[in-house]
């Protein structure tokens, strides 16, 4: 028996249902082939406003496979993001390309969505459900400081001033800084809507560098009100340090503020000679050897191995990570000859980036001399060649069987026989305002590869009952000793297949051509019955990693089709536009054809 899913699809349908989403009806609306009706509970939605960000959260809904978040502004709804079932929040952040209006009310709708269980042998009609919440935005003027003693806006809730008073004017009772177990420790009040970074710099260095100093912590943020933040980072050596806190808004519209929390003195352990000759090199794939000549104490003996801690940073993550490997003493730590030295062996996740190791001499309370150059060593990256690119073909499945219109066909082929392939996909956000959306690994749904009639290097997969929208499909090839290589393809699932059956869009890299096969003298249909809008989707994969891809969907505008001279069987329009030729960038054009009389009836057709 045919399986069936009905959904609310398309921005036009969403916009038409702002004052109460279109009802899916009840089971009686559909034919007798449907055996089961699955109704999801409406999500319980909460919306809160912080400076430059509206934060939306909701309670998880049983059986929901994901959620779609919509923003309603001036009576028009737009899709913000579709997320998986384990995600129950969304931050609508104002930035230079998307500015929320101060004091303006925004309604957010969260739709719980489900899929037909493929194990069911009967047809299922799924009733999605929506919950909503309204919030008044707090948006101080762009360029304002992240925190200030002055009023931030006229919206009535001044979190910026409130936070300033909490942290700055009452710092003595609200901020704690100390040295514990060889680490700088700071504890301070934190407020939602801000992010925090800590620096510990040798006294005078911050000012000498004009504030251009690397903060030791990653930006830390969340959306809980009035919580306590903690910070732990290693003390690099004996000296007097100034501890600073940088407070930034989660929105890039506002200037960060740096606060001096106080000073700490790391006392000397009493060295006769400091650490020297720190070296780092690879001794095997993803295995590093770090060695050094140990510091000696005042009695002339080497400080014991327990008094040395090793930390690691990298070119892509400048935080200090403590290396858990045991410090050992010996003459030979591998390929590096150590003369009565100490060493560790460390396993790294990616040897195609550079790391820096820093060795600290401390017993947890007292510290050796601080020397940024002498105590550290650079581990140069291993230059790996990329494995061959796999071949990915994605298309709408075309056949005579009824009910397969929403099926995507994916063919995956290895670039060489040594490769292992991984296939996944993500449904892209529907808004087309040119704002990039970053999709990370957890956003993608993995697909188990299905063998293609016994061929060991080729696979064919299908995504069945795919809701209407734009899908980005990712195929990653892995090979021992080489960097991964990922390729991407995009495909459109249209909510109105028949409407787009005579429409085509193509690109030769420098221009886009939209063609509609409606005869000029047709007595049945006319091109004037439709509005055509062209869109461009640019997907940019991270150059160093395969863990993220940014997607920008841009509305290129309405397309006025015209019949070429002497041609009466079809009309077309050429639009100049250049595709990117970068290896990690893919470009897709698609056109939306909507009825002028009823825009909720539309089709998407991709090249």
PDB file of C-alpha atoms in Angstrom, residues 360-573:
ATOM      1  CA  UNK A 360      55.780  24.452  31.916  1.00  0.00           C
ATOM      2  CA  UNK A 361      57.920  23.798  34.985  1.00  0.00           C
ATOM      3  CA  UNK A 362      55.660  23.757  38.047  1.00  0.00           C
ATOM      4  CA  UNK A 363      54.756  21.745  41.105  1.00  0.00           C
ATOM      5  CA  UNK A 364      51.264  23.250  41.028  1.00  0.00           C
ATOM      6  CA  UNK A 365      52.036  26.134  43.378  1.00  0.00           C
ATOM      7  CA  UNK A 366      55.479  27.418  42.345  1.00  0.00           C
ATOM      8  CA  UNK A 367      56.684  28.024  38.794  1.00  0.00           C
ATOM      9  CA  UNK A 368      59.817  28.072  36.698  1.00  0.00           C
ATOM     10  CA  UNK A 369      60.902  31.044  34.615  1.00  0.00           C
ATOM     11  CA  UNK A 370      58.534  32.276  31.934  1.00  0.00           C
ATOM     12  CA  UNK A 371      60.149  32.321  28.497  1.00  0.00           C
ATOM     13  CA  UNK A 372      57.695  32.134  25.625  1.00  0.00           C
ATOM     14  CA  UNK A 373      60.406  31.345  23.072  1.00  0.00           C
ATOM     15  CA  UNK A 374      62.619  28.952  25.034  1.00  0.00           C
ATOM     16  CA  UNK A 375      59.790  26.878  26.480  1.00  0.00           C
ATOM     17  CA  UNK A 376      57.922  26.210  23.244  1.00  0.00           C
ATOM     18  CA  UNK A 377      58.436  24.363  19.984  1.00  0.00           C
ATOM     19  CA  UNK A 378      56.563  24.352  16.691  1.00  0.00           C
ATOM     20  CA  UNK A 379      55.356  21.065  15.204  1.00  0.00           C
ATOM     21  CA  UNK A 380      55.107  21.722  11.500  1.00  0.00           C
ATOM     22  CA  UNK A 381      52.166  20.295   9.639  1.00  0.00           C
ATOM     23  CA  UNK A 382      52.483  17.245   7.453  1.00  0.00           C
ATOM     24  CA  UNK A 383      51.563  18.166   3.909  1.00  0.00           C
ATOM     25  CA  UNK A 384      49.162  15.508   2.714  1.00  0.00           C
ATOM     26  CA  UNK A 385      47.959  15.165  -0.835  1.00  0.00           C
ATOM     27  CA  UNK A 386      44.228  14.967  -1.336  1.00  0.00           C
ATOM     28  CA  UNK A 387      42.715  11.681  -2.329  1.00  0.00           C
ATOM     29  CA  UNK A 388      41.072  11.544  -5.740  1.00  0.00           C
ATOM     30  CA  UNK A 389      37.661  13.169  -5.942  1.00  0.00           C
ATOM     31  CA  UNK A 390      34.759  10.720  -5.868  1.00  0.00           C
ATOM     32  CA  UNK A 391      31.924  11.063  -8.394  1.00  0.00           C
ATOM     33  CA  UNK A 392      28.514  12.173  -7.141  1.00  0.00           C
ATOM     34  CA  UNK A 393      25.350  12.337  -9.243  1.00  0.00           C
ATOM     35  CA  UNK A 394      22.098  13.542  -7.702  1.00  0.00           C
ATOM     36  CA  UNK A 395      18.748  13.820  -9.482  1.00  0.00           C
ATOM     37  CA  UNK A 396      15.011  13.541  -9.047  1.00  0.00           C
ATOM     38  CA  UNK A 397      14.020   9.907  -9.662  1.00  0.00           C
ATOM     39  CA  UNK A 398      11.935   9.659 -12.833  1.00  0.00           C
ATOM     40  CA  UNK A 399       9.774   6.611 -13.512  1.00  0.00           C
ATOM     41  CA  UNK A 400       6.279   5.429 -14.193  1.00  0.00           C
ATOM     42  CA  UNK A 401       5.486   4.221 -10.681  1.00  0.00           C
ATOM     43  CA  UNK A 402       2.921   6.388  -8.910  1.00  0.00           C
ATOM     44  CA  UNK A 403       3.964   8.188  -5.731  1.00  0.00           C
ATOM     45  CA  UNK A 404       7.692   8.563  -6.427  1.00  0.00           C
ATOM     46  CA  UNK A 405       7.670  12.255  -7.291  1.00  0.00           C
ATOM     47  CA  UNK A 406       9.389  13.116  -3.989  1.00  0.00           C
ATOM     48  CA  UNK A 407      12.222  10.604  -4.375  1.00  0.00           C
ATOM     49  CA  UNK A 408      15.871  11.677  -4.802  1.00  0.00           C
ATOM     50  CA  UNK A 409      18.275   9.331  -6.574  1.00  0.00           C
ATOM     51  CA  UNK A 410      21.963   9.456  -5.561  1.00  0.00           C
ATOM     52  CA  UNK A 411      24.779   7.648  -7.362  1.00  0.00           C
ATOM     53  CA  UNK A 412      28.168   7.515  -5.576  1.00  0.00           C
ATOM     54  CA  UNK A 413      31.343   6.230  -7.234  1.00  0.00           C
ATOM     55  CA  UNK A 414      34.835   5.884  -5.774  1.00  0.00           C
ATOM     56  CA  UNK A 415      37.674   7.923  -7.240  1.00  0.00           C
ATOM     57  CA  UNK A 416      39.973   4.895  -6.789  1.00  0.00           C
ATOM     58  CA  UNK A 417      39.631   1.417  -5.322  1.00  0.00           C
ATOM     59  CA  UNK A 418      41.440   2.287  -2.046  1.00  0.00           C
ATOM     60  CA  UNK A 419      38.850   4.823  -0.983  1.00  0.00           C
ATOM     61  CA  UNK A 420      36.117   4.594   1.636  1.00  0.00           C
ATOM     62  CA  UNK A 421      33.015   6.685   0.938  1.00  0.00           C
ATOM     63  CA  UNK A 422      30.646   8.456   3.332  1.00  0.00           C
ATOM     64  CA  UNK A 423      27.337   9.892   2.114  1.00  0.00           C
ATOM     65  CA  UNK A 424      25.084  12.438   3.856  1.00  0.00           C
ATOM     66  CA  UNK A 425      22.646  15.250   3.101  1.00  0.00           C
ATOM     67  CA  UNK A 426      21.006  18.323   4.637  1.00  0.00           C
ATOM     68  CA  UNK A 427      17.793  20.186   3.727  1.00  0.00           C
ATOM     69  CA  UNK A 428      18.718  23.821   3.246  1.00  0.00           C
ATOM     70  CA  UNK A 429      16.986  26.732   4.949  1.00  0.00           C
ATOM     71  CA  UNK A 430      14.367  28.266   2.705  1.00  0.00           C
ATOM     72  CA  UNK A 431      15.057  31.986   3.143  1.00  0.00           C
ATOM     73  CA  UNK A 432      16.798  33.649   0.223  1.00  0.00           C
ATOM     74  CA  UNK A 433      17.954  36.993   1.599  1.00  0.00           C
ATOM     75  CA  UNK A 434      21.622  36.361   0.811  1.00  0.00           C
ATOM     76  CA  UNK A 435      22.599  35.660   4.415  1.00  0.00           C
ATOM     77  CA  UNK A 436      24.985  32.657   4.651  1.00  0.00           C
ATOM     78  CA  UNK A 437      23.891  29.641   6.683  1.00  0.00           C
ATOM     79  CA  UNK A 438      26.648  27.440   8.091  1.00  0.00           C
ATOM     80  CA  UNK A 439      25.901  23.724   8.239  1.00  0.00           C
ATOM     81  CA  UNK A 440      28.145  21.565  10.428  1.00  0.00           C
ATOM     82  CA  UNK A 441      28.570  17.799  10.540  1.00  0.00           C
ATOM     83  CA  UNK A 442      25.731  17.299  13.030  1.00  0.00           C
ATOM     84  CA  UNK A 443      23.279  19.031  10.646  1.00  0.00           C
ATOM     85  CA  UNK A 444      23.802  16.369   7.977  1.00  0.00           C
ATOM     86  CA  UNK A 445      21.896  13.086   7.936  1.00  0.00           C
ATOM     87  CA  UNK A 446      24.155  10.116   7.168  1.00  0.00           C
ATOM     88  CA  UNK A 447      23.062   7.580   4.544  1.00  0.00           C
ATOM     89  CA  UNK A 448      24.278   4.002   4.583  1.00  0.00           C
ATOM     90  CA  UNK A 449      25.640   3.226   1.128  1.00  0.00           C
ATOM     91  CA  UNK A 450      23.676   0.659  -0.847  1.00  0.00           C
ATOM     92  CA  UNK A 451      25.740  -1.495  -3.226  1.00  0.00           C
ATOM     93  CA  UNK A 452      25.015  -1.084  -6.932  1.00  0.00           C
ATOM     94  CA  UNK A 453      24.319  -4.622  -8.177  1.00  0.00           C
ATOM     95  CA  UNK A 454      27.524  -5.994  -6.730  1.00  0.00           C
ATOM     96  CA  UNK A 455      29.864  -3.306  -8.032  1.00  0.00           C
ATOM     97  CA  UNK A 456      32.413  -2.640  -5.296  1.00  0.00           C
ATOM     98  CA  UNK A 457      33.115   0.968  -6.304  1.00  0.00           C
ATOM     99  CA  UNK A 458      29.609   2.224  -7.074  1.00  0.00           C
ATOM    100  CA  UNK A 459      26.484   2.749  -4.971  1.00  0.00           C
ATOM    101  CA  UNK A 460      22.904   3.874  -5.579  1.00  0.00           C
ATOM    102  CA  UNK A 461      20.760   5.356  -2.827  1.00  0.00           C
ATOM    103  CA  UNK A 462      17.295   6.881  -2.670  1.00  0.00           C
ATOM    104  CA  UNK A 463      15.797   9.474  -0.323  1.00  0.00           C
ATOM    105  CA  UNK A 464      12.099   8.640  -0.388  1.00  0.00           C
ATOM    106  CA  UNK A 465       9.188  10.866   0.606  1.00  0.00           C
ATOM    107  CA  UNK A 466      11.501  13.901   0.710  1.00  0.00           C
ATOM    108  CA  UNK A 467       9.609  17.047   1.778  1.00  0.00           C
ATOM    109  CA  UNK A 468       9.694  19.847  -0.793  1.00  0.00           C
ATOM    110  CA  UNK A 469      12.796  22.016  -0.636  1.00  0.00           C
ATOM    111  CA  UNK A 470      16.451  22.291  -1.621  1.00  0.00           C
ATOM    112  CA  UNK A 471      18.846  19.498  -0.580  1.00  0.00           C
ATOM    113  CA  UNK A 472      22.642  19.584  -0.378  1.00  0.00           C
ATOM    114  CA  UNK A 473      24.177  16.125  -0.784  1.00  0.00           C
ATOM    115  CA  UNK A 474      27.745  15.494   0.403  1.00  0.00           C
ATOM    116  CA  UNK A 475      30.022  12.614  -0.607  1.00  0.00           C
ATOM    117  CA  UNK A 476      33.364  12.281   1.219  1.00  0.00           C
ATOM    118  CA  UNK A 477      36.190  10.014   0.081  1.00  0.00           C
ATOM    119  CA  UNK A 478      38.805   8.858   2.631  1.00  0.00           C
ATOM    120  CA  UNK A 479      42.098   7.104   1.970  1.00  0.00           C
ATOM    121  CA  UNK A 480      44.927   6.178   4.337  1.00  0.00           C
ATOM    122  CA  UNK A 481      47.778   8.679   4.200  1.00  0.00           C
ATOM    123  CA  UNK A 482      45.797  11.299   2.244  1.00  0.00           C
ATOM    124  CA  UNK A 483      43.459  14.157   3.027  1.00  0.00           C
ATOM    125  CA  UNK A 484      39.740  13.602   2.652  1.00  0.00           C
ATOM    126  CA  UNK A 485      38.036  14.937  -0.446  1.00  0.00           C
ATOM    127  CA  UNK A 486      34.388  16.008  -0.323  1.00  0.00           C
ATOM    128  CA  UNK A 487      32.135  16.838  -3.260  1.00  0.00           C
ATOM    129  CA  UNK A 488      28.685  18.419  -3.099  1.00  0.00           C
ATOM    130  CA  UNK A 489      25.606  18.452  -5.296  1.00  0.00           C
ATOM    131  CA  UNK A 490      22.258  20.188  -4.889  1.00  0.00           C
ATOM    132  CA  UNK A 491      18.806  18.991  -5.934  1.00  0.00           C
ATOM    133  CA  UNK A 492      15.312  20.518  -5.748  1.00  0.00           C
ATOM    134  CA  UNK A 493      12.205  18.650  -4.606  1.00  0.00           C
ATOM    135  CA  UNK A 494       9.253  20.690  -5.832  1.00  0.00           C
ATOM    136  CA  UNK A 495       5.854  20.881  -4.119  1.00  0.00           C
ATOM    137  CA  UNK A 496       4.116  21.166  -7.505  1.00  0.00           C
ATOM    138  CA  UNK A 497       5.772  18.797  -9.969  1.00  0.00           C
ATOM    139  CA  UNK A 498       3.317  19.202 -12.848  1.00  0.00           C
ATOM    140  CA  UNK A 499       3.557  22.994 -12.775  1.00  0.00           C
ATOM    141  CA  UNK A 500       7.248  22.864 -13.549  1.00  0.00           C
ATOM    142  CA  UNK A 501       7.197  20.049 -16.113  1.00  0.00           C
ATOM    143  CA  UNK A 502       7.809  22.373 -19.092  1.00  0.00           C
ATOM    144  CA  UNK A 503      10.322  24.665 -17.353  1.00  0.00           C
ATOM    145  CA  UNK A 504      14.118  24.472 -17.691  1.00  0.00           C
ATOM    146  CA  UNK A 505      17.074  26.378 -16.249  1.00  0.00           C
ATOM    147  CA  UNK A 506      20.714  25.951 -17.298  1.00  0.00           C
ATOM    148  CA  UNK A 507      24.071  27.679 -16.976  1.00  0.00           C
ATOM    149  CA  UNK A 508      27.223  27.630 -19.080  1.00  0.00           C
ATOM    150  CA  UNK A 509      29.283  29.266 -16.339  1.00  0.00           C
ATOM    151  CA  UNK A 510      28.856  32.850 -17.577  1.00  0.00           C
ATOM    152  CA  UNK A 511      25.105  33.146 -18.151  1.00  0.00           C
ATOM    153  CA  UNK A 512      21.915  31.505 -16.924  1.00  0.00           C
ATOM    154  CA  UNK A 513      19.127  30.607 -19.349  1.00  0.00           C
ATOM    155  CA  UNK A 514      15.521  30.096 -18.263  1.00  0.00           C
ATOM    156  CA  UNK A 515      13.270  28.398 -20.838  1.00  0.00           C
ATOM    157  CA  UNK A 516       9.531  27.751 -20.659  1.00  0.00           C
ATOM    158  CA  UNK A 517       7.971  25.469 -23.279  1.00  0.00           C
ATOM    159  CA  UNK A 518       4.609  27.178 -23.626  1.00  0.00           C
ATOM    160  CA  UNK A 519       3.591  27.885 -27.221  1.00  0.00           C
ATOM    161  CA  UNK A 520       2.848  31.506 -28.099  1.00  0.00           C
ATOM    162  CA  UNK A 521      -0.522  30.604 -29.624  1.00  0.00           C
ATOM    163  CA  UNK A 522      -1.472  28.076 -26.933  1.00  0.00           C
ATOM    164  CA  UNK A 523      -5.210  28.013 -26.289  1.00  0.00           C
ATOM    165  CA  UNK A 524      -4.653  26.206 -22.966  1.00  0.00           C
ATOM    166  CA  UNK A 525      -1.954  28.174 -21.162  1.00  0.00           C
ATOM    167  CA  UNK A 526       0.037  31.407 -21.320  1.00  0.00           C
ATOM    168  CA  UNK A 527       3.389  32.488 -19.891  1.00  0.00           C
ATOM    169  CA  UNK A 528       1.626  35.594 -18.519  1.00  0.00           C
ATOM    170  CA  UNK A 529      -0.184  33.319 -16.049  1.00  0.00           C
ATOM    171  CA  UNK A 530       3.069  32.835 -14.102  1.00  0.00           C
ATOM    172  CA  UNK A 531       5.767  34.757 -12.257  1.00  0.00           C
ATOM    173  CA  UNK A 532       9.341  33.458 -12.618  1.00  0.00           C
ATOM    174  CA  UNK A 533      12.025  34.176  -9.984  1.00  0.00           C
ATOM    175  CA  UNK A 534      15.655  33.104 -10.305  1.00  0.00           C
ATOM    176  CA  UNK A 535      17.814  32.043  -7.336  1.00  0.00           C
ATOM    177  CA  UNK A 536      21.498  31.230  -6.935  1.00  0.00           C
ATOM    178  CA  UNK A 537      22.819  28.794  -4.320  1.00  0.00           C
ATOM    179  CA  UNK A 538      26.566  28.882  -3.532  1.00  0.00           C
ATOM    180  CA  UNK A 539      27.955  26.167  -1.232  1.00  0.00           C
ATOM    181  CA  UNK A 540      31.466  26.711   0.152  1.00  0.00           C
ATOM    182  CA  UNK A 541      33.149  23.822   1.970  1.00  0.00           C
ATOM    183  CA  UNK A 542      35.767  24.440   4.649  1.00  0.00           C
ATOM    184  CA  UNK A 543      39.144  24.279   2.895  1.00  0.00           C
ATOM    185  CA  UNK A 544      41.001  22.470   5.686  1.00  0.00           C
ATOM    186  CA  UNK A 545      38.284  20.271   7.123  1.00  0.00           C
ATOM    187  CA  UNK A 546      35.184  18.450   5.950  1.00  0.00           C
ATOM    188  CA  UNK A 547      33.155  19.380   9.023  1.00  0.00           C
ATOM    189  CA  UNK A 548      31.271  22.406   7.716  1.00  0.00           C
ATOM    190  CA  UNK A 549      29.848  24.042   4.623  1.00  0.00           C
ATOM    191  CA  UNK A 550      28.423  27.557   4.274  1.00  0.00           C
ATOM    192  CA  UNK A 551      25.469  28.029   1.943  1.00  0.00           C
ATOM    193  CA  UNK A 552      24.340  31.394   0.544  1.00  0.00           C
ATOM    194  CA  UNK A 553      21.012  31.539  -1.299  1.00  0.00           C
ATOM    195  CA  UNK A 554      20.540  34.767  -3.258  1.00  0.00           C
ATOM    196  CA  UNK A 555      17.372  35.983  -4.954  1.00  0.00           C
ATOM    197  CA  UNK A 556      18.532  37.205  -8.386  1.00  0.00           C
ATOM    198  CA  UNK A 557      15.108  38.693  -9.086  1.00  0.00           C
ATOM    199  CA  UNK A 558      12.131  38.155 -11.323  1.00  0.00           C
ATOM    200  CA  UNK A 559      12.765  36.920 -14.868  1.00  0.00           C
ATOM    201  CA  UNK A 560      10.701  38.371 -17.731  1.00  0.00           C
ATOM    202  CA  UNK A 561      10.485  35.628 -20.345  1.00  0.00           C
ATOM    203  CA  UNK A 562      10.056  36.550 -24.013  1.00  0.00           C
ATOM    204  CA  UNK A 563       9.700  34.578 -27.253  1.00  0.00           C
ATOM    205  CA  UNK A 564      12.812  34.733 -29.436  1.00  0.00           C
ATOM    206  CA  UNK A 565      12.430  36.267 -32.885  1.00  0.00           C
ATOM    207  CA  UNK A 566      10.723  33.832 -35.206  1.00  0.00           C
ATOM    208  CA  UNK A 567      10.077  31.303 -32.424  1.00  0.00           C
ATOM    209  CA  UNK A 568       6.518  30.546 -31.281  1.00  0.00           C
ATOM    210  CA  UNK A 569       7.015  27.239 -29.448  1.00  0.00           C
ATOM    211  CA  UNK A 570       8.861  28.485 -26.342  1.00  0.00           C
ATOM    212  CA  UNK A 571      10.013  31.634 -24.552  1.00  0.00           C
ATOM    213  CA  UNK A 572      13.280  32.251 -22.698  1.00  0.00           C
ATOM    214  CA  UNK A 573      15.565  34.755 -20.969  1.00  0.00           C
TER     215      UNK A 573
END
